[in-house]
Every structure is written in C-alpha cells, then in structure tokens.
DNA sequence: ACCGATCACACAGGT
DNA sequence: CGAAGACTGG
DNA sequence: ACCTGTGTGATCCCAGTCTTC
C-alpha cells in the first residue's frame, strides 16, 4: 500500500486541532484547568509543544531526561525548562516504586539494586534476582526497598519528568471522539492513507455530552475500564465491588447507559469468577442489559434458589433479546423439574429451535489439510460448474453496506460527532431503521427490479476502500458481485436486508461460512449457503437463528458436517 | 460496535 | 542465541 | 457419547527498534 509522508510537526497540528475543536464546542462545560491546558499549550514555542505532545502520547508515565531525544527538538533542556515553567511538565514528581522501575531496563535495575545499599537485609543475592522475570523483580524491589530512598537515588542520578494535565487532556479526548477508544493516532492513520473515512458534515451545534455530569461519568467509566486491566484490582473482589459501587449512574444518555451497564456486567462476571456471588448479584441487579438477567438466573440456580431463578426466567421468555429468550426457554424445564412442578410450556416438550422446516444436513469426508476447514471445503466444493467462496458474514453485510451506503452516512442529528467514524452512532440499534424509514423503504423498493444492482455498483466503484462497518473491502470484488447479481433472487436479498434492519446489531452475524454459485442456466436460484462444521463444532445461537430464517423463506442453506479421512 | 466482538476449538462436569 | 513482546513514530 | 457452559487464541495501520526470556 502507498504510504503518504507526513509534514514536519504533524503531531502538534493534530493535537492543536483536537484541543481547539473541543475548546470551541465545549467552552461552557470545561473546567478552569482544562481551559488552562489549551491556553498554555498555545503559548509554547514549537519545540516545547513538540516535546509535550510526544510525552503525552507515550506510555510512561515517567521519562528519564537523559533519554529524551527527538530530531525536531534541538534543545530538549530548553524545551523542558519552558514546559516546567508553564507547569505542563513536572520534574521528579513523587511516584510509585513500580513506575520508577519502568524507567530502567532489567539490566539497569539489577545494577542499581546491587550497587546501592538501600534495601533491607532480606533482599536476595544478585544471581537469584537475575533469574526473576522483570515484573517479579520489580515486585521484589517494591517489597524490600524503601520507596523514598529509592526515589532519592533515582532523582539524583537519573532525573525524570512527567507530563502534567494528563487528566485534562483525557477530557478533551473524550469530548472530541465521544469515546475512550480513539486517540490521536486516528489522524496519523488516515493521513498516511492506511484508512479512509467517509466525509460527512459535522454539526458543531449538536453536542455528544450535554452537561458536565455526563463528561464526568464518561471519565469515570473510562477510568474503571483502565483499572480492570490491572491484575491487582481485577483479582480482588472487595476492591472490584467498591469501585463498581461508587461508579456514578448515567443520566439521560443512552450511550453512557450502555457503557455503565456493560461495566456492571463485566465486573459482576469477574466477581463470579472470584466466587463472590452475593456481590456479583448486587451488581447484576443494577442493570437490565444482556446477559445480566441470565447470569442472575444461573447464580440463583447454583445456590438452589429455584423459585427465584424460575421467576426471572419466566420474565425473560418475553425478552426482545433473542439469546436471552432462547436461554429462558432452555433453562426453565430443568428448573421446573427441580421444583417438582409440571412443565408450564404449552408446547410440552418445547423445542423452540426445532422449526417447522427442518435444517438440511449433509456429511462430507475430507483429507486433513494445512488450510482452514472452511477453505478446504470451499476448494473441494468448487468445480468447473460451481464457484464456492468463504465469505461468512462479509458477503451479505457488504451488500447491505453498499446498497444503503448513502443512507448509512446521511447526517441525521447526533449520528456523527467526529471525522473518524465507520458509520452513524445508532447503526447497530433498532432505531437505525426507524429513524430513516422513508429513505430505507425507498431503497428497498429498488429490489423490485435490477435497479439495486446499479446502486451497489455505483457505491462499490465510487466509495472504494472507504471504511464502513458493514463493508469488508478485502473480501468483496467485482466477480463476487456479478455472481450475486446473476445467481441470488432479489426477493431473497430483500428478506435478508429486512431482517438485518430489524436490529443490525443482532442480525449482522451468524451467516454461513460458504456461498456456492452454480453455473447452470436453469432456475433463478443458482446459489446455496453452507455452514461448515468440523468435528466437535456445532451451530451457534446466531447461526441457528439464520438457519431458521432461511428455512422459513425457502432459501437454500445447509450444514455440512466434515469428517476427517483416515490416511492409512 | 474494532480492545470488544466474532469466529472456532478445547476442555470440564453433569447426565 | 533467536523469537516474541513492548513500545514508538510516521 | 451426549449435553451445556466456560475459557482460550486470532483478528482488526505497519515497520523499525529495543527488551525480554
Ligand atoms: Mn464460520
Ligand atoms: Mn463453520
């Protein structure tokens, strides 16, 4: 791939762009110190700016002054002095032993430890310390060294700095992107040409966060997410419980609501692993989002609270979340049995997934190969009269993305908040269709004739390589599109797209592995879908759902059970 | 909703 | 030693 | 031998450098 060259000082430009955009859009919601960051940064010389951005975007959090070296910073000491004067950088701030240790390589640490006498008498000899892995070595040092003494040694021999206003920048980042996963590298990735984003107008008068409390909440959620990566926190049930409990509840913000509930589920699940079931239950009860209720039901059953578990499951039978509903139907019978009551389900021995239409299942014996089962099977099923492709979700999702491209990127209110999105914020929700119904219905009508093909081709040609959650450019190509045009009936596609539209989040996965096109001239259905199952594998819930759908609408789909050929 | 989601796969414990 | 991992800059 | 649940790895810019084991 061709890679562009970035102009000198690109990182400063990007950083300024970000700060300025947020300072304009959120001026009334920013704190005193956040505004100070913007103002002071603007006052800096080029070299000071450059250094500050470098430090801020690196992991650190501490940096040895003697290691600071950049092409574009001729006088790092001056840059540092300037930053220190503006309080944008702190010199030798107090730090945890672990952070201090990260200033050095393992070899340097060993030398430091044995040369200086700042340890207590129990420190092991050099030879043994060398055997330790670095994290363990640091833990040992933490145990046997007085932090202040260590710190004194390091600050005199190896002075270090840390960028200040990191929390303030976090606020800018959150406000700019609306999430905590994107950062300044987005600018670089797009400028280099590794990724192209669609261009859409951004309405600066619509803000993602409407009050300060929402910003604070998002910051708190990001912080907890970070903390969960830390083993010393995620292994300690009490700490986990306390952190989750003191998390502020979201206020009037669907996305924050989702993140809050996600966190609750994640922490509660971790508490389950630590056998802290009471605390897990408490957290699960603070949210409705899948799989909270399911986990509660399981915990209750595990502790023989069958009535309570059954009560929960009975509610879940009406859940709009397909997997939750399926869980309830599966989980209730054993519960009823344990309670000694007769089955309440009207269908008796209820088999919710055993549809009216049976799933076609076939066996195939293959020699074992280096390639994946799916690929081997695709090759085995290809012939002069048949072309078989391993596409999984990508084919129908890509067709969907291409057909609806312009509608997906229609700038409806609040859907686009930064320049680096692969789709509108509500793309995967049930509201995507509802809020664009007229446009979408019109587009679906194109499937009454071959008109839809021109729309797909048009977007395929003009939007080539542009990021879209639904389009996988690595898989889709003109040949594949042509196959689809000639071999898949329009009615089938219409049904599939309507299903995806019901809830793009639930129905954009679970498609069969392979599609096979038949070069026969007879009927208009000249394709079939094949889910490959190697020995030991089985249909997943979302795959079952699609198979039910295919059966209902008489679309050709089958499960192909692979057996390995004996080779002697 | 691309550092969580999505696959396949491997294993444990129950029946 | 050589491969894998962490981190960084573009 | 079956079922279900749970946990794991790979993948999602890329290349160069230093560090670790
Ligand atoms: Mn698959
Ligand atoms: Mn498969």
PDB file of C-alpha atoms in Angstrom, chain A residues 46-277:
ATOM      1  CA  UNK A  46       7.485  24.890  18.695  1.00  0.00           C
ATOM      2  CA  UNK A  47       9.978  22.671  20.488  1.00  0.00           C
ATOM      3  CA  UNK A  48       8.120  22.779  23.776  1.00  0.00           C
ATOM      4  CA  UNK A  49       4.870  21.907  22.014  1.00  0.00           C
ATOM      5  CA  UNK A  50       6.544  19.075  20.189  1.00  0.00           C
ATOM      6  CA  UNK A  51       8.001  17.625  23.357  1.00  0.00           C
ATOM      7  CA  UNK A  52       4.787  17.944  25.334  1.00  0.00           C
ATOM      8  CA  UNK A  53       2.762  16.106  22.696  1.00  0.00           C
ATOM      9  CA  UNK A  54       5.415  13.387  22.490  1.00  0.00           C
ATOM     10  CA  UNK A  55       5.387  12.803  26.231  1.00  0.00           C
ATOM     11  CA  UNK A  56       1.620  12.951  26.471  1.00  0.00           C
ATOM     12  CA  UNK A  57       1.089  10.322  23.809  1.00  0.00           C
ATOM     13  CA  UNK A  58       3.633   7.899  25.216  1.00  0.00           C
ATOM     14  CA  UNK A  59       3.029   5.332  27.871  1.00  0.00           C
ATOM     15  CA  UNK A  60       5.410   6.485  30.566  1.00  0.00           C
ATOM     16  CA  UNK A  61       4.118   7.763  32.814  1.00  0.00           C
ATOM     17  CA  UNK A  62       7.665   8.844  33.719  1.00  0.00           C
ATOM     18  CA  UNK A  63      10.517   9.672  31.347  1.00  0.00           C
ATOM     19  CA  UNK A  64      14.208   9.867  32.023  1.00  0.00           C
ATOM     20  CA  UNK A  65      15.541  13.245  30.985  1.00  0.00           C
ATOM     21  CA  UNK A  66      18.760  11.692  29.646  1.00  0.00           C
ATOM     22  CA  UNK A  67      16.723   9.547  27.252  1.00  0.00           C
ATOM     23  CA  UNK A  68      14.748  12.360  25.670  1.00  0.00           C
ATOM     24  CA  UNK A  69      15.861  12.748  22.090  1.00  0.00           C
ATOM     25  CA  UNK A  70      13.943  13.880  19.028  1.00  0.00           C
ATOM     26  CA  UNK A  71      15.043  15.042  15.603  1.00  0.00           C
ATOM     27  CA  UNK A  72      12.877  18.132  15.688  1.00  0.00           C
ATOM     28  CA  UNK A  73      13.871  19.163  19.224  1.00  0.00           C
ATOM     29  CA  UNK A  74      17.351  20.648  19.063  1.00  0.00           C
ATOM     30  CA  UNK A  75      17.464  21.842  22.675  1.00  0.00           C
ATOM     31  CA  UNK A  76      15.452  19.417  24.779  1.00  0.00           C
ATOM     32  CA  UNK A  77      16.669  21.002  28.027  1.00  0.00           C
ATOM     33  CA  UNK A  78      15.290  24.373  26.978  1.00  0.00           C
ATOM     34  CA  UNK A  79      12.032  22.837  25.870  1.00  0.00           C
ATOM     35  CA  UNK A  80      11.762  21.083  29.212  1.00  0.00           C
ATOM     36  CA  UNK A  81      12.562  24.229  31.159  1.00  0.00           C
ATOM     37  CA  UNK A  82       9.867  26.081  29.264  1.00  0.00           C
ATOM     38  CA  UNK A  83       7.301  23.359  29.894  1.00  0.00           C
ATOM     39  CA  UNK A  84       8.249  23.239  33.556  1.00  0.00           C
ATOM     40  CA  UNK A  85       7.755  26.973  33.870  1.00  0.00           C
ATOM     41  CA  UNK A  86       4.237  26.627  32.482  1.00  0.00           C
ATOM     42  CA  UNK A  87       3.624  23.622  34.730  1.00  0.00           C
ATOM     43  CA  UNK A  88       2.970  21.486  31.674  1.00  0.00           C
ATOM     44  CA  UNK A  89       5.685  19.141  32.853  1.00  0.00           C
ATOM     45  CA  UNK A  90       6.688  18.133  36.367  1.00  0.00           C
ATOM     46  CA  UNK A  91      10.245  17.240  37.292  1.00  0.00           C
ATOM     47  CA  UNK A  92      10.845  14.300  39.608  1.00  0.00           C
ATOM     48  CA  UNK A  93       7.265  14.079  40.845  1.00  0.00           C
ATOM     49  CA  UNK A  94       6.674  11.520  43.611  1.00  0.00           C
ATOM     50  CA  UNK A  95       5.895   8.161  42.069  1.00  0.00           C
ATOM     51  CA  UNK A  96       5.156   4.549  42.897  1.00  0.00           C
ATOM     52  CA  UNK A  97       8.080   2.169  43.008  1.00  0.00           C
ATOM     53  CA  UNK A  98       6.686   0.320  40.033  1.00  0.00           C
ATOM     54  CA  UNK A  99       6.559   3.459  37.928  1.00  0.00           C
ATOM     55  CA  UNK A 100      10.094   4.358  38.954  1.00  0.00           C
ATOM     56  CA  UNK A 101      11.317   0.914  37.970  1.00  0.00           C
ATOM     57  CA  UNK A 102       9.847   1.278  34.499  1.00  0.00           C
ATOM     58  CA  UNK A 103      12.428   3.979  33.859  1.00  0.00           C
ATOM     59  CA  UNK A 104      15.043   1.248  33.578  1.00  0.00           C
ATOM     60  CA  UNK A 105      15.757  -1.949  31.739  1.00  0.00           C
ATOM     61  CA  UNK A 106      16.109  -5.102  33.731  1.00  0.00           C
ATOM     62  CA  UNK A 107      19.906  -4.965  33.492  1.00  0.00           C
ATOM     63  CA  UNK A 108      19.938  -1.383  34.732  1.00  0.00           C
ATOM     64  CA  UNK A 109      17.645  -2.278  37.598  1.00  0.00           C
ATOM     65  CA  UNK A 110      19.875  -5.120  38.738  1.00  0.00           C
ATOM     66  CA  UNK A 111      22.893  -2.863  38.740  1.00  0.00           C
ATOM     67  CA  UNK A 112      21.026  -0.156  40.593  1.00  0.00           C
ATOM     68  CA  UNK A 113      19.812  -2.600  43.197  1.00  0.00           C
ATOM     69  CA  UNK A 114      23.118  -4.258  43.940  1.00  0.00           C
ATOM     70  CA  UNK A 115      25.308  -1.165  43.825  1.00  0.00           C
ATOM     71  CA  UNK A 116      23.194   0.883  46.191  1.00  0.00           C
ATOM     72  CA  UNK A 117      22.553  -0.350  49.670  1.00  0.00           C
ATOM     73  CA  UNK A 118      19.051   0.908  50.055  1.00  0.00           C
ATOM     74  CA  UNK A 119      17.489  -2.493  50.569  1.00  0.00           C
ATOM     75  CA  UNK A 120      16.676  -4.295  53.765  1.00  0.00           C
ATOM     76  CA  UNK A 121      18.751  -7.344  54.645  1.00  0.00           C
ATOM     77  CA  UNK A 122      16.319  -9.856  53.157  1.00  0.00           C
ATOM     78  CA  UNK A 123      16.998  -8.935  49.562  1.00  0.00           C
ATOM     79  CA  UNK A 124      18.208 -11.977  47.648  1.00  0.00           C
ATOM     80  CA  UNK A 125      21.656 -12.113  46.069  1.00  0.00           C
ATOM     81  CA  UNK A 126      22.206 -10.790  42.590  1.00  0.00           C
ATOM     82  CA  UNK A 127      22.303 -14.247  40.980  1.00  0.00           C
ATOM     83  CA  UNK A 128      18.811 -15.106  42.170  1.00  0.00           C
ATOM     84  CA  UNK A 129      17.370 -11.752  41.243  1.00  0.00           C
ATOM     85  CA  UNK A 130      18.625 -12.197  37.717  1.00  0.00           C
ATOM     86  CA  UNK A 131      16.500 -15.307  37.330  1.00  0.00           C
ATOM     87  CA  UNK A 132      13.327 -13.405  38.046  1.00  0.00           C
ATOM     88  CA  UNK A 133      11.155 -12.080  35.259  1.00  0.00           C
ATOM     89  CA  UNK A 134      11.049  -8.329  35.189  1.00  0.00           C
ATOM     90  CA  UNK A 135       7.602  -7.898  36.778  1.00  0.00           C
ATOM     91  CA  UNK A 136       8.661 -10.202  39.615  1.00  0.00           C
ATOM     92  CA  UNK A 137      11.923  -8.366  40.028  1.00  0.00           C
ATOM     93  CA  UNK A 138      10.018  -5.108  40.348  1.00  0.00           C
ATOM     94  CA  UNK A 139       7.694  -6.684  42.905  1.00  0.00           C
ATOM     95  CA  UNK A 140      10.708  -7.859  44.898  1.00  0.00           C
ATOM     96  CA  UNK A 141      12.229  -4.412  44.812  1.00  0.00           C
ATOM     97  CA  UNK A 142       8.915  -2.946  45.892  1.00  0.00           C
ATOM     98  CA  UNK A 143       8.946  -5.295  48.868  1.00  0.00           C
ATOM     99  CA  UNK A 144      12.484  -4.713  50.040  1.00  0.00           C
ATOM    100  CA  UNK A 145      13.157  -1.116  49.195  1.00  0.00           C
ATOM    101  CA  UNK A 146      12.041   1.960  50.955  1.00  0.00           C
ATOM    102  CA  UNK A 147      10.310   3.997  48.283  1.00  0.00           C
ATOM    103  CA  UNK A 148      11.666   7.345  49.467  1.00  0.00           C
ATOM    104  CA  UNK A 149      15.215   6.078  49.486  1.00  0.00           C
ATOM    105  CA  UNK A 150      14.880   4.567  46.035  1.00  0.00           C
ATOM    106  CA  UNK A 151      13.315   7.747  44.812  1.00  0.00           C
ATOM    107  CA  UNK A 152      16.178   9.805  46.248  1.00  0.00           C
ATOM    108  CA  UNK A 153      18.744   7.700  44.449  1.00  0.00           C
ATOM    109  CA  UNK A 154      16.949   7.896  41.136  1.00  0.00           C
ATOM    110  CA  UNK A 155      16.161  11.595  41.212  1.00  0.00           C
ATOM    111  CA  UNK A 156      19.790  12.483  41.831  1.00  0.00           C
ATOM    112  CA  UNK A 157      21.345  10.076  39.333  1.00  0.00           C
ATOM    113  CA  UNK A 158      18.565   9.782  36.766  1.00  0.00           C
ATOM    114  CA  UNK A 159      16.225  12.770  36.982  1.00  0.00           C
ATOM    115  CA  UNK A 160      12.918  12.205  35.245  1.00  0.00           C
ATOM    116  CA  UNK A 161       9.857  14.149  34.146  1.00  0.00           C
ATOM    117  CA  UNK A 162       6.160  13.521  33.712  1.00  0.00           C
ATOM    118  CA  UNK A 163       3.715  15.425  31.540  1.00  0.00           C
ATOM    119  CA  UNK A 164       1.097  17.306  33.555  1.00  0.00           C
ATOM    120  CA  UNK A 165      -2.536  17.961  32.656  1.00  0.00           C
ATOM    121  CA  UNK A 166      -3.000  14.363  31.525  1.00  0.00           C
ATOM    122  CA  UNK A 167      -6.445  14.180  33.107  1.00  0.00           C
ATOM    123  CA  UNK A 168      -7.388  17.426  31.413  1.00  0.00           C
ATOM    124  CA  UNK A 169      -6.323  16.056  28.067  1.00  0.00           C
ATOM    125  CA  UNK A 170      -8.404  12.978  28.748  1.00  0.00           C
ATOM    126  CA  UNK A 171     -11.427  15.248  28.928  1.00  0.00           C
ATOM    127  CA  UNK A 172     -10.571  16.790  25.562  1.00  0.00           C
ATOM    128  CA  UNK A 173     -10.116  13.350  24.039  1.00  0.00           C
ATOM    129  CA  UNK A 174     -13.418  12.055  25.375  1.00  0.00           C
ATOM    130  CA  UNK A 175     -15.261  15.124  24.138  1.00  0.00           C
ATOM    131  CA  UNK A 176     -13.626  15.081  20.732  1.00  0.00           C
ATOM    132  CA  UNK A 177     -14.236  11.425  19.922  1.00  0.00           C
ATOM    133  CA  UNK A 178     -17.218  10.691  22.149  1.00  0.00           C
ATOM    134  CA  UNK A 179     -15.489   7.531  23.331  1.00  0.00           C
ATOM    135  CA  UNK A 180     -12.297   6.460  25.056  1.00  0.00           C
ATOM    136  CA  UNK A 181     -11.016   4.067  22.449  1.00  0.00           C
ATOM    137  CA  UNK A 182      -9.923   6.515  19.783  1.00  0.00           C
ATOM    138  CA  UNK A 183      -6.928   8.800  20.110  1.00  0.00           C
ATOM    139  CA  UNK A 184      -4.508  10.971  18.173  1.00  0.00           C
ATOM    140  CA  UNK A 185      -3.321   8.027  16.071  1.00  0.00           C
ATOM    141  CA  UNK A 186      -6.576   8.305  14.123  1.00  0.00           C
ATOM    142  CA  UNK A 187      -5.186  11.432  12.496  1.00  0.00           C
ATOM    143  CA  UNK A 188      -1.973   9.662  11.557  1.00  0.00           C
ATOM    144  CA  UNK A 189      -3.614   6.520  10.241  1.00  0.00           C
ATOM    145  CA  UNK A 190      -5.854   8.500   7.928  1.00  0.00           C
ATOM    146  CA  UNK A 191      -3.158  10.951   6.830  1.00  0.00           C
ATOM    147  CA  UNK A 192      -0.859   8.066   5.973  1.00  0.00           C
ATOM    148  CA  UNK A 193      -3.662   6.586   3.909  1.00  0.00           C
ATOM    149  CA  UNK A 194      -3.943   3.342   5.836  1.00  0.00           C
ATOM    150  CA  UNK A 195      -7.591   4.054   6.444  1.00  0.00           C
ATOM    151  CA  UNK A 196     -10.040   6.303   4.661  1.00  0.00           C
ATOM    152  CA  UNK A 197     -13.122   7.587   6.382  1.00  0.00           C
ATOM    153  CA  UNK A 198     -16.235   8.780   4.583  1.00  0.00           C
ATOM    154  CA  UNK A 199     -16.647  12.515   4.606  1.00  0.00           C
ATOM    155  CA  UNK A 200     -19.831  13.765   6.149  1.00  0.00           C
ATOM    156  CA  UNK A 201     -20.807  17.134   7.579  1.00  0.00           C
ATOM    157  CA  UNK A 202     -20.354  17.568  11.319  1.00  0.00           C
ATOM    158  CA  UNK A 203     -22.907  19.699  13.084  1.00  0.00           C
ATOM    159  CA  UNK A 204     -20.945  21.504  15.773  1.00  0.00           C
ATOM    160  CA  UNK A 205     -24.066  22.789  17.455  1.00  0.00           C
ATOM    161  CA  UNK A 206     -25.113  19.259  18.427  1.00  0.00           C
ATOM    162  CA  UNK A 207     -23.012  18.059  21.320  1.00  0.00           C
ATOM    163  CA  UNK A 208     -22.456  14.480  22.353  1.00  0.00           C
ATOM    164  CA  UNK A 209     -22.350  15.455  26.016  1.00  0.00           C
ATOM    165  CA  UNK A 210     -24.970  17.946  27.096  1.00  0.00           C
ATOM    166  CA  UNK A 211     -23.807  18.663  30.620  1.00  0.00           C
ATOM    167  CA  UNK A 212     -20.712  18.381  32.772  1.00  0.00           C
ATOM    168  CA  UNK A 213     -22.073  15.428  34.703  1.00  0.00           C
ATOM    169  CA  UNK A 214     -22.126  13.327  31.546  1.00  0.00           C
ATOM    170  CA  UNK A 215     -18.490  14.129  30.883  1.00  0.00           C
ATOM    171  CA  UNK A 216     -17.603  13.199  34.439  1.00  0.00           C
ATOM    172  CA  UNK A 217     -19.487   9.934  34.070  1.00  0.00           C
ATOM    173  CA  UNK A 218     -17.687   9.009  30.888  1.00  0.00           C
ATOM    174  CA  UNK A 219     -14.359   9.827  32.523  1.00  0.00           C
ATOM    175  CA  UNK A 220     -15.237   7.635  35.474  1.00  0.00           C
ATOM    176  CA  UNK A 221     -16.234   4.761  33.201  1.00  0.00           C
ATOM    177  CA  UNK A 222     -13.010   5.055  31.218  1.00  0.00           C
ATOM    178  CA  UNK A 223     -11.021   5.088  34.420  1.00  0.00           C
ATOM    179  CA  UNK A 224     -12.672   1.918  35.703  1.00  0.00           C
ATOM    180  CA  UNK A 225     -12.124   0.195  32.377  1.00  0.00           C
ATOM    181  CA  UNK A 226      -8.452   1.020  32.662  1.00  0.00           C
ATOM    182  CA  UNK A 227      -8.335  -0.237  36.231  1.00  0.00           C
ATOM    183  CA  UNK A 228      -9.901  -3.550  35.230  1.00  0.00           C
ATOM    184  CA  UNK A 229      -6.816  -4.314  33.152  1.00  0.00           C
ATOM    185  CA  UNK A 230      -4.744  -4.161  36.319  1.00  0.00           C
ATOM    186  CA  UNK A 231      -4.390  -7.623  37.816  1.00  0.00           C
ATOM    187  CA  UNK A 232      -4.053  -6.367  41.379  1.00  0.00           C
ATOM    188  CA  UNK A 233      -7.504  -4.863  41.020  1.00  0.00           C
ATOM    189  CA  UNK A 234      -9.276  -7.456  38.914  1.00  0.00           C
ATOM    190  CA  UNK A 235      -8.253 -10.276  41.243  1.00  0.00           C
ATOM    191  CA  UNK A 236      -9.517  -8.569  44.371  1.00  0.00           C
ATOM    192  CA  UNK A 237     -13.240  -8.981  44.889  1.00  0.00           C
ATOM    193  CA  UNK A 238     -13.618  -6.309  47.529  1.00  0.00           C
ATOM    194  CA  UNK A 239     -11.823  -3.634  45.549  1.00  0.00           C
ATOM    195  CA  UNK A 240     -13.814  -4.552  42.462  1.00  0.00           C
ATOM    196  CA  UNK A 241     -17.078  -4.322  44.322  1.00  0.00           C
ATOM    197  CA  UNK A 242     -16.245  -0.979  45.864  1.00  0.00           C
ATOM    198  CA  UNK A 243     -15.089   0.526  42.574  1.00  0.00           C
ATOM    199  CA  UNK A 244     -18.188  -0.643  40.739  1.00  0.00           C
ATOM    200  CA  UNK A 245     -20.457   0.522  43.525  1.00  0.00           C
ATOM    201  CA  UNK A 246     -19.139   4.026  43.605  1.00  0.00           C
ATOM    202  CA  UNK A 247     -19.447   4.389  39.855  1.00  0.00           C
ATOM    203  CA  UNK A 248     -21.815   7.291  39.120  1.00  0.00           C
ATOM    204  CA  UNK A 249     -25.057   6.284  37.441  1.00  0.00           C
ATOM    205  CA  UNK A 250     -25.631   7.552  33.925  1.00  0.00           C
ATOM    206  CA  UNK A 251     -28.088  10.372  33.435  1.00  0.00           C
ATOM    207  CA  UNK A 252     -30.198  10.705  30.324  1.00  0.00           C
ATOM    208  CA  UNK A 253     -27.667   9.436  27.856  1.00  0.00           C
ATOM    209  CA  UNK A 254     -28.299   6.145  26.021  1.00  0.00           C
ATOM    210  CA  UNK A 255     -24.656   5.534  25.104  1.00  0.00           C
ATOM    211  CA  UNK A 256     -23.478   6.209  28.647  1.00  0.00           C
ATOM    212  CA  UNK A 257     -26.255   3.972  29.923  1.00  0.00           C
ATOM    213  CA  UNK A 258     -24.945   1.184  27.719  1.00  0.00           C
ATOM    214  CA  UNK A 259     -21.365   1.686  28.889  1.00  0.00           C
ATOM    215  CA  UNK A 260     -22.419   1.757  32.528  1.00  0.00           C
ATOM    216  CA  UNK A 261     -24.353  -1.466  32.195  1.00  0.00           C
ATOM    217  CA  UNK A 262     -21.536  -3.071  30.248  1.00  0.00           C
ATOM    218  CA  UNK A 263     -19.185  -2.254  33.075  1.00  0.00           C
ATOM    219  CA  UNK A 264     -21.565  -3.628  35.667  1.00  0.00           C
ATOM    220  CA  UNK A 265     -21.843  -6.864  33.725  1.00  0.00           C
ATOM    221  CA  UNK A 266     -18.091  -7.123  33.267  1.00  0.00           C
ATOM    222  CA  UNK A 267     -17.276  -6.509  36.914  1.00  0.00           C
ATOM    223  CA  UNK A 268     -20.056  -8.792  38.114  1.00  0.00           C
ATOM    224  CA  UNK A 269     -18.838 -11.568  35.833  1.00  0.00           C
ATOM    225  CA  UNK A 270     -15.360 -11.174  37.264  1.00  0.00           C
ATOM    226  CA  UNK A 271     -16.791 -11.316  40.783  1.00  0.00           C
ATOM    227  CA  UNK A 272     -18.425 -14.616  39.840  1.00  0.00           C
ATOM    228  CA  UNK A 273     -15.032 -15.978  38.853  1.00  0.00           C
ATOM    229  CA  UNK A 274     -13.772 -14.936  42.274  1.00  0.00           C
ATOM    230  CA  UNK A 275     -16.697 -16.780  43.903  1.00  0.00           C
ATOM    231  CA  UNK A 276     -18.140 -13.509  45.231  1.00  0.00           C
ATOM    232  CA  UNK A 277     -21.687 -14.411  44.223  1.00  0.00           C
TER     233      UNK A 277
END
